[in-house]
Amino acid sequence: TITFRAKGRGGGRPHVFTTTLHDGLVPLVRELRAAGAKRICTMPVVPSKVWHDFFSEMGLGHLCFHCTRVSVVTRLARAGVPMA
């Protein structure tokens, strides 16, 4: 399984949820654990700024993290991809 922790939803409480890890990632996670890694990745403090910089470097400065996230979520839902 993999656990996600997101910023709080009202009242400052963090939103935490766990879901099944994709089978294709299991070998990578095993390798990281064997190497002593505590985390798969560390999120930047302000991820939207990192996305803004990335889009700007790619010549896509008109895009933002929010609009691309919404587009991806919508397309995945329409394609029938399960929420988990």
PDB file of N, CA and C in Angstrom:
ATOM      1  N   THR A   1       0.841  -1.187   0.000  1.00  0.00           N
ATOM      2  CA  THR A   1       0.000   0.000   0.000  1.00  0.00           C
ATOM      3  C   THR A   1       0.879   1.241   0.000  1.00  0.00           C
ATOM      4  N   ILE A   2       0.259   2.366  -0.333  1.00  0.00           N
ATOM      5  CA  ILE A   2       0.950   3.652  -0.301  1.00  0.00           C
ATOM      6  C   ILE A   2       0.043   4.639   0.423  1.00  0.00           C
ATOM      7  N   THR A   3       0.638   5.482   1.240  1.00  0.00           N
ATOM      8  CA  THR A   3      -0.125   6.461   2.009  1.00  0.00           C
ATOM      9  C   THR A   3       0.223   7.856   1.533  1.00  0.00           C
ATOM     10  N   PHE A   4      -0.812   8.653   1.305  1.00  0.00           N
ATOM     11  CA  PHE A   4      -0.653  10.039   0.880  1.00  0.00           C
ATOM     12  C   PHE A   4      -1.102  10.939   2.017  1.00  0.00           C
ATOM     13  N   ARG A   5      -0.361  11.986   2.230  1.00  0.00           N
ATOM     14  CA  ARG A   5      -0.730  13.004   3.216  1.00  0.00           C
ATOM     15  C   ARG A   5      -0.812  14.327   2.472  1.00  0.00           C
ATOM     16  N   ALA A   6      -1.957  14.949   2.529  1.00  0.00           N
ATOM     17  CA  ALA A   6      -2.168  16.217   1.827  1.00  0.00           C
ATOM     18  C   ALA A   6      -2.481  17.298   2.844  1.00  0.00           C
ATOM     19  N   LYS A   7      -2.423  18.538   2.382  1.00  0.00           N
ATOM     20  CA  LYS A   7      -2.702  19.649   3.291  1.00  0.00           C
ATOM     21  C   LYS A   7      -4.095  19.500   3.877  1.00  0.00           C
ATOM     22  N   GLY A   8      -4.289  20.141   5.012  1.00  0.00           N
ATOM     23  CA  GLY A   8      -5.531  19.998   5.763  1.00  0.00           C
ATOM     24  C   GLY A   8      -6.761  20.488   5.037  1.00  0.00           C
ATOM     25  N   ARG A   9      -7.869  19.962   5.466  1.00  0.00           N
ATOM     26  CA  ARG A   9      -9.178  20.358   4.937  1.00  0.00           C
ATOM     27  C   ARG A   9      -9.941  21.026   6.061  1.00  0.00           C
ATOM     28  N   GLY A  10      -9.850  22.316   6.155  1.00  0.00           N
ATOM     29  CA  GLY A  10     -10.577  23.010   7.213  1.00  0.00           C
ATOM     30  C   GLY A  10     -10.132  22.543   8.587  1.00  0.00           C
ATOM     31  N   GLY A  11      -9.968  23.417   9.484  1.00  0.00           N
ATOM     32  CA  GLY A  11      -9.552  23.055  10.826  1.00  0.00           C
ATOM     33  C   GLY A  11      -8.094  22.662  10.918  1.00  0.00           C
ATOM     34  N   GLY A  12      -7.370  22.717   9.801  1.00  0.00           N
ATOM     35  CA  GLY A  12      -5.947  22.433   9.809  1.00  0.00           C
ATOM     36  C   GLY A  12      -5.564  20.968   9.901  1.00  0.00           C
ATOM     37  N   ARG A  13      -6.537  20.072   9.865  1.00  0.00           N
ATOM     38  CA  ARG A  13      -6.221  18.646   9.947  1.00  0.00           C
ATOM     39  C   ARG A  13      -5.712  18.147   8.593  1.00  0.00           C
ATOM     40  N   PRO A  14      -4.653  17.341   8.603  1.00  0.00           N
ATOM     41  CA  PRO A  14      -4.164  16.796   7.334  1.00  0.00           C
ATOM     42  C   PRO A  14      -5.129  15.745   6.786  1.00  0.00           C
ATOM     43  N   HIS A  15      -5.163  15.622   5.489  1.00  0.00           N
ATOM     44  CA  HIS A  15      -5.980  14.615   4.819  1.00  0.00           C
ATOM     45  C   HIS A  15      -5.043  13.448   4.506  1.00  0.00           C
ATOM     46  N   VAL A  16      -5.318  12.290   5.068  1.00  0.00           N
ATOM     47  CA  VAL A  16      -4.463  11.117   4.891  1.00  0.00           C
ATOM     48  C   VAL A  16      -5.297   9.997   4.284  1.00  0.00           C
ATOM     49  N   PHE A  17      -4.777   9.380   3.231  1.00  0.00           N
ATOM     50  CA  PHE A  17      -5.468   8.213   2.686  1.00  0.00           C
ATOM     51  C   PHE A  17      -4.448   7.211   2.170  1.00  0.00           C
ATOM     52  N   THR A  18      -4.863   5.954   2.185  1.00  0.00           N
ATOM     53  CA  THR A  18      -4.009   4.848   1.771  1.00  0.00           C
ATOM     54  C   THR A  18      -4.713   4.080   0.665  1.00  0.00           C
ATOM     55  N   THR A  19      -3.942   3.640  -0.315  1.00  0.00           N
ATOM     56  CA  THR A  19      -4.495   2.864  -1.411  1.00  0.00           C
ATOM     57  C   THR A  19      -3.480   1.800  -1.827  1.00  0.00           C
ATOM     58  N   THR A  20      -3.894   0.874  -2.647  1.00  0.00           N
ATOM     59  CA  THR A  20      -3.030  -0.193  -3.129  1.00  0.00           C
ATOM     60  C   THR A  20      -2.004   0.375  -4.107  1.00  0.00           C
ATOM     61  N   LEU A  21      -0.778  -0.024  -3.952  1.00  0.00           N
ATOM     62  CA  LEU A  21       0.300   0.403  -4.829  1.00  0.00           C
ATOM     63  C   LEU A  21       0.176  -0.313  -6.173  1.00  0.00           C
ATOM     64  N   HIS A  22       0.393   0.397  -7.258  1.00  0.00           N
ATOM     65  CA  HIS A  22       0.352  -0.204  -8.590  1.00  0.00           C
ATOM     66  C   HIS A  22       1.409  -1.310  -8.669  1.00  0.00           C
ATOM     67  N   ASP A  23       1.032  -2.453  -9.237  1.00  0.00           N
ATOM     68  CA  ASP A  23       1.941  -3.612  -9.309  1.00  0.00           C
ATOM     69  C   ASP A  23       3.285  -3.268  -9.948  1.00  0.00           C
ATOM     70  N   GLY A  24       3.263  -2.367 -10.935  1.00  0.00           N
ATOM     71  CA  GLY A  24       4.499  -2.007 -11.628  1.00  0.00           C
ATOM     72  C   GLY A  24       5.486  -1.255 -10.759  1.00  0.00           C
ATOM     73  N   LEU A  25       5.023  -0.720  -9.634  1.00  0.00           N
ATOM     74  CA  LEU A  25       5.910   0.031  -8.741  1.00  0.00           C
ATOM     75  C   LEU A  25       6.496  -0.817  -7.615  1.00  0.00           C
ATOM     76  N   VAL A  26       5.972  -2.006  -7.430  1.00  0.00           N
ATOM     77  CA  VAL A  26       6.416  -2.851  -6.318  1.00  0.00           C
ATOM     78  C   VAL A  26       7.924  -3.121  -6.366  1.00  0.00           C
ATOM     79  N   PRO A  27       8.510  -3.498  -7.528  1.00  0.00           N
ATOM     80  CA  PRO A  27       9.966  -3.737  -7.547  1.00  0.00           C
ATOM     81  C   PRO A  27      10.773  -2.487  -7.148  1.00  0.00           C
ATOM     82  N   LEU A  28      10.348  -1.311  -7.588  1.00  0.00           N
ATOM     83  CA  LEU A  28      11.043  -0.075  -7.241  1.00  0.00           C
ATOM     84  C   LEU A  28      10.990   0.173  -5.735  1.00  0.00           C
ATOM     85  N   VAL A  29       9.822  -0.015  -5.143  1.00  0.00           N
ATOM     86  CA  VAL A  29       9.679   0.212  -3.705  1.00  0.00           C
ATOM     87  C   VAL A  29      10.525  -0.793  -2.926  1.00  0.00           C
ATOM     88  N   ARG A  30      10.553  -2.028  -3.366  1.00  0.00           N
ATOM     89  CA  ARG A  30      11.397  -3.038  -2.692  1.00  0.00           C
ATOM     90  C   ARG A  30      12.871  -2.640  -2.764  1.00  0.00           C
ATOM     91  N   GLU A  31      13.284  -2.159  -3.928  1.00  0.00           N
ATOM     92  CA  GLU A  31      14.676  -1.723  -4.110  1.00  0.00           C
ATOM     93  C   GLU A  31      14.996  -0.536  -3.192  1.00  0.00           C
ATOM     94  N   LEU A  32      14.088   0.418  -3.114  1.00  0.00           N
ATOM     95  CA  LEU A  32      14.304   1.580  -2.252  1.00  0.00           C
ATOM     96  C   LEU A  32      14.363   1.178  -0.777  1.00  0.00           C
ATOM     97  N   ARG A  33      13.475   0.290  -0.374  1.00  0.00           N
ATOM     98  CA  ARG A  33      13.484  -0.187   1.019  1.00  0.00           C
ATOM     99  C   ARG A  33      14.790  -0.897   1.345  1.00  0.00           C
ATOM    100  N   ALA A  34      15.252  -1.745   0.404  1.00  0.00           N
ATOM    101  CA  ALA A  34      16.501  -2.479   0.620  1.00  0.00           C
ATOM    102  C   ALA A  34      17.678  -1.522   0.767  1.00  0.00           C
ATOM    103  N   ALA A  35      17.588  -0.369   0.101  1.00  0.00           N
ATOM    104  CA  ALA A  35      18.645   0.641   0.190  1.00  0.00           C
ATOM    105  C   ALA A  35      18.497   1.521   1.426  1.00  0.00           C
ATOM    106  N   GLY A  36      17.435   1.283   2.225  1.00  0.00           N
ATOM    107  CA  GLY A  36      17.242   2.034   3.457  1.00  0.00           C
ATOM    108  C   GLY A  36      16.438   3.316   3.309  1.00  0.00           C
ATOM    109  N   ALA A  37      15.801   3.515   2.159  1.00  0.00           N
ATOM    110  CA  ALA A  37      15.016   4.732   1.947  1.00  0.00           C
ATOM    111  C   ALA A  37      13.785   4.738   2.844  1.00  0.00           C
ATOM    112  N   LYS A  38      13.480   5.889   3.407  1.00  0.00           N
ATOM    113  CA  LYS A  38      12.298   6.040   4.259  1.00  0.00           C
ATOM    114  C   LYS A  38      11.098   6.521   3.455  1.00  0.00           C
ATOM    115  N   ARG A  39      11.365   7.192   2.315  1.00  0.00           N
ATOM    116  CA  ARG A  39      10.297   7.746   1.475  1.00  0.00           C
ATOM    117  C   ARG A  39      10.588   7.459   0.009  1.00  0.00           C
ATOM    118  N   ILE A  40       9.532   7.402  -0.782  1.00  0.00           N
ATOM    119  CA  ILE A  40       9.693   7.240  -2.230  1.00  0.00           C
ATOM    120  C   ILE A  40      10.072   8.577  -2.847  1.00  0.00           C
ATOM    121  N   CYS A  41       9.435   9.632  -2.375  1.00  0.00           N
ATOM    122  CA  CYS A  41       9.748  10.967  -2.868  1.00  0.00           C
ATOM    123  C   CYS A  41       9.396  11.985  -1.791  1.00  0.00           C
ATOM    124  N   THR A  42       9.939  13.165  -1.939  1.00  0.00           N
ATOM    125  CA  THR A  42       9.634  14.260  -1.037  1.00  0.00           C
ATOM    126  C   THR A  42       9.042  15.379  -1.876  1.00  0.00           C
ATOM    127  N   MET A  43       7.881  15.827  -1.478  1.00  0.00           N
ATOM    128  CA  MET A  43       7.221  16.898  -2.224  1.00  0.00           C
ATOM    129  C   MET A  43       7.842  18.242  -1.868  1.00  0.00           C
ATOM    130  N   PRO A  44       7.931  19.146  -2.849  1.00  0.00           N
ATOM    131  CA  PRO A  44       8.416  20.491  -2.538  1.00  0.00           C
ATOM    132  C   PRO A  44       7.421  21.216  -1.644  1.00  0.00           C
ATOM    133  N   VAL A  45       7.904  22.229  -0.916  1.00  0.00           N
ATOM    134  CA  VAL A  45       7.046  22.983  -0.013  1.00  0.00           C
ATOM    135  C   VAL A  45       5.915  23.665  -0.785  1.00  0.00           C
ATOM    136  N   VAL A  46       6.226  24.202  -1.968  1.00  0.00           N
ATOM    137  CA  VAL A  46       5.219  24.879  -2.796  1.00  0.00           C
ATOM    138  C   VAL A  46       5.219  24.208  -4.174  1.00  0.00           C
ATOM    139  N   PRO A  47       4.535  23.057  -4.295  1.00  0.00           N
ATOM    140  CA  PRO A  47       4.582  22.318  -5.562  1.00  0.00           C
ATOM    141  C   PRO A  47       4.042  23.105  -6.754  1.00  0.00           C
ATOM    142  N   SER A  48       3.057  23.969  -6.543  1.00  0.00           N
ATOM    143  CA  SER A  48       2.509  24.721  -7.674  1.00  0.00           C
ATOM    144  C   SER A  48       3.566  25.640  -8.286  1.00  0.00           C
ATOM    145  N   LYS A  49       4.502  26.143  -7.471  1.00  0.00           N
ATOM    146  CA  LYS A  49       5.587  26.988  -7.982  1.00  0.00           C
ATOM    147  C   LYS A  49       6.528  26.161  -8.854  1.00  0.00           C
ATOM    148  N   VAL A  50       6.817  24.941  -8.432  1.00  0.00           N
ATOM    149  CA  VAL A  50       7.680  24.058  -9.218  1.00  0.00           C
ATOM    150  C   VAL A  50       7.020  23.756 -10.559  1.00  0.00           C
ATOM    151  N   TRP A  51       5.708  23.473 -10.552  1.00  0.00           N
ATOM    152  CA  TRP A  51       4.987  23.236 -11.803  1.00  0.00           C
ATOM    153  C   TRP A  51       4.998  24.487 -12.673  1.00  0.00           C
ATOM    154  N   HIS A  52       4.803  25.663 -12.081  1.00  0.00           N
ATOM    155  CA  HIS A  52       4.836  26.914 -12.835  1.00  0.00           C
ATOM    156  C   HIS A  52       6.190  27.072 -13.538  1.00  0.00           C
ATOM    157  N   ASP A  53       7.266  26.843 -12.804  1.00  0.00           N
ATOM    158  CA  ASP A  53       8.607  26.945 -13.387  1.00  0.00           C
ATOM    159  C   ASP A  53       8.797  25.940 -14.518  1.00  0.00           C
ATOM    160  N   PHE A  54       8.321  24.707 -14.306  1.00  0.00           N
ATOM    161  CA  PHE A  54       8.424  23.669 -15.339  1.00  0.00           C
ATOM    162  C   PHE A  54       7.667  24.075 -16.600  1.00  0.00           C
ATOM    163  N   PHE A  55       6.410  24.502 -16.431  1.00  0.00           N
ATOM    164  CA  PHE A  55       5.618  24.910 -17.590  1.00  0.00           C
ATOM    165  C   PHE A  55       6.274  26.081 -18.321  1.00  0.00           C
ATOM    166  N   SER A  56       6.813  27.034 -17.573  1.00  0.00           N
ATOM    167  CA  SER A  56       7.479  28.187 -18.186  1.00  0.00           C
ATOM    168  C   SER A  56       8.688  27.752 -19.001  1.00  0.00           C
ATOM    169  N   GLU A  57       9.489  26.857 -18.439  1.00  0.00           N
ATOM    170  CA  GLU A  57      10.674  26.348 -19.146  1.00  0.00           C
ATOM    171  C   GLU A  57      10.297  25.609 -20.425  1.00  0.00           C
ATOM    172  N   MET A  58       9.118  24.975 -20.423  1.00  0.00           N
ATOM    173  CA  MET A  58       8.659  24.216 -21.586  1.00  0.00           C
ATOM    174  C   MET A  58       7.924  25.093 -22.601  1.00  0.00           C
ATOM    175  N   GLY A  59       7.832  26.400 -22.309  1.00  0.00           N
ATOM    176  CA  GLY A  59       7.110  27.298 -23.207  1.00  0.00           C
ATOM    177  C   GLY A  59       5.603  27.200 -23.048  1.00  0.00           C
ATOM    178  N   LEU A  60       5.165  26.704 -21.907  1.00  0.00           N
ATOM    179  CA  LEU A  60       3.741  26.523 -21.647  1.00  0.00           C
ATOM    180  C   LEU A  60       3.301  27.383 -20.457  1.00  0.00           C
ATOM    181  N   GLY A  61       3.805  28.610 -20.413  1.00  0.00           N
ATOM    182  CA  GLY A  61       3.532  29.497 -19.292  1.00  0.00           C
ATOM    183  C   GLY A  61       2.069  29.824 -19.074  1.00  0.00           C
ATOM    184  N   HIS A  62       1.228  29.542 -20.075  1.00  0.00           N
ATOM    185  CA  HIS A  62      -0.209  29.799 -19.939  1.00  0.00           C
ATOM    186  C   HIS A  62      -0.904  28.726 -19.094  1.00  0.00           C
ATOM    187  N   LEU A  63      -0.205  27.616 -18.803  1.00  0.00           N
ATOM    188  CA  LEU A  63      -0.792  26.548 -17.996  1.00  0.00           C
ATOM    189  C   LEU A  63      -0.467  26.744 -16.528  1.00  0.00           C
ATOM    190  N   CYS A  64      -1.286  26.139 -15.682  1.00  0.00           N
ATOM    191  CA  CYS A  64      -1.018  26.154 -14.250  1.00  0.00           C
ATOM    192  C   CYS A  64      -1.268  24.748 -13.707  1.00  0.00           C
ATOM    193  N   PHE A  65      -0.764  24.495 -12.512  1.00  0.00           N
ATOM    194  CA  PHE A  65      -0.924  23.180 -11.891  1.00  0.00           C
ATOM    195  C   PHE A  65      -2.396  22.819 -11.755  1.00  0.00           C
ATOM    196  N   HIS A  66      -3.191  23.777 -11.285  1.00  0.00           N
ATOM    197  CA  HIS A  66      -4.612  23.497 -11.042  1.00  0.00           C
ATOM    198  C   HIS A  66      -5.323  23.070 -12.324  1.00  0.00           C
ATOM    199  N   CYS A  67      -5.132  23.810 -13.410  1.00  0.00           N
ATOM    200  CA  CYS A  67      -5.860  23.481 -14.642  1.00  0.00           C
ATOM    201  C   CYS A  67      -5.439  22.123 -15.197  1.00  0.00           C
ATOM    202  N   THR A  68      -4.146  21.791 -15.107  1.00  0.00           N
ATOM    203  CA  THR A  68      -3.719  20.496 -15.622  1.00  0.00           C
ATOM    204  C   THR A  68      -4.190  19.363 -14.714  1.00  0.00           C
ATOM    205  N   ARG A  69      -4.208  19.590 -13.418  1.00  0.00           N
ATOM    206  CA  ARG A  69      -4.704  18.559 -12.491  1.00  0.00           C
ATOM    207  C   ARG A  69      -6.171  18.264 -12.766  1.00  0.00           C
ATOM    208  N   VAL A  70      -6.963  19.317 -12.918  1.00  0.00           N
ATOM    209  CA  VAL A  70      -8.392  19.135 -13.181  1.00  0.00           C
ATOM    210  C   VAL A  70      -8.593  18.412 -14.507  1.00  0.00           C
ATOM    211  N   SER A  71      -7.824  18.776 -15.518  1.00  0.00           N
ATOM    212  CA  SER A  71      -7.948  18.124 -16.828  1.00  0.00           C
ATOM    213  C   SER A  71      -7.608  16.646 -16.746  1.00  0.00           C
ATOM    214  N   VAL A  72      -6.530  16.323 -16.048  1.00  0.00           N
ATOM    215  CA  VAL A  72      -6.127  14.919 -15.933  1.00  0.00           C
ATOM    216  C   VAL A  72      -7.176  14.124 -15.166  1.00  0.00           C
ATOM    217  N   VAL A  73      -7.644  14.651 -14.056  1.00  0.00           N
ATOM    218  CA  VAL A  73      -8.653  13.948 -13.259  1.00  0.00           C
ATOM    219  C   VAL A  73      -9.916  13.717 -14.080  1.00  0.00           C
ATOM    220  N   THR A  74     -10.351  14.728 -14.810  1.00  0.00           N
ATOM    221  CA  THR A  74     -11.547  14.599 -15.643  1.00  0.00           C
ATOM    222  C   THR A  74     -11.362  13.544 -16.720  1.00  0.00           C
ATOM    223  N   ARG A  75     -10.227  13.569 -17.397  1.00  0.00           N
ATOM    224  CA  ARG A  75      -9.980  12.587 -18.467  1.00  0.00           C
ATOM    225  C   ARG A  75      -9.888  11.169 -17.930  1.00  0.00           C
ATOM    226  N   LEU A  76      -9.256  11.009 -16.771  1.00  0.00           N
ATOM    227  CA  LEU A  76      -9.162   9.674 -16.181  1.00  0.00           C
ATOM    228  C   LEU A  76     -10.555   9.169 -15.783  1.00  0.00           C
ATOM    229  N   ALA A  77     -11.361  10.034 -15.201  1.00  0.00           N
ATOM    230  CA  ALA A  77     -12.722   9.642 -14.804  1.00  0.00           C
ATOM    231  C   ALA A  77     -13.546   9.248 -16.025  1.00  0.00           C
ATOM    232  N   ARG A  78     -13.466  10.041 -17.078  1.00  0.00           N
ATOM    233  CA  ARG A  78     -14.224   9.738 -18.308  1.00  0.00           C
ATOM    234  C   ARG A  78     -13.754   8.430 -18.955  1.00  0.00           C
ATOM    235  N   ALA A  79     -12.480   8.093 -18.750  1.00  0.00           N
ATOM    236  CA  ALA A  79     -11.930   6.853 -19.317  1.00  0.00           C
ATOM    237  C   ALA A  79     -12.271   5.644 -18.447  1.00  0.00           C
ATOM    238  N   GLY A  80     -12.935   5.877 -17.309  1.00  0.00           N
ATOM    239  CA  GLY A  80     -13.344   4.771 -16.456  1.00  0.00           C
ATOM    240  C   GLY A  80     -12.270   4.283 -15.498  1.00  0.00           C
ATOM    241  N   VAL A  81     -11.222   5.074 -15.296  1.00  0.00           N
ATOM    242  CA  VAL A  81     -10.153   4.675 -14.363  1.00  0.00           C
ATOM    243  C   VAL A  81     -10.702   4.767 -12.941  1.00  0.00           C
ATOM    244  N   PRO A  82     -10.555   3.706 -12.138  1.00  0.00           N
ATOM    245  CA  PRO A  82     -11.070   3.718 -10.769  1.00  0.00           C
ATOM    246  C   PRO A  82     -10.435   4.822  -9.934  1.00  0.00           C
ATOM    247  N   MET A  83     -11.181   5.379  -8.997  1.00  0.00           N
ATOM    248  CA  MET A  83     -10.715   6.463  -8.152  1.00  0.00           C
ATOM    249  C   MET A  83      -9.445   6.075  -7.386  1.00  0.00           C
ATOM    250  N   ALA A  84      -9.363   4.859  -6.892  1.00  0.00           N
ATOM    251  CA  ALA A  84      -8.176   4.420  -6.136  1.00  0.00           C
ATOM    252  C   ALA A  84      -6.951   4.450  -7.014  1.00  0.00           C
TER     253      ALA A  84
END
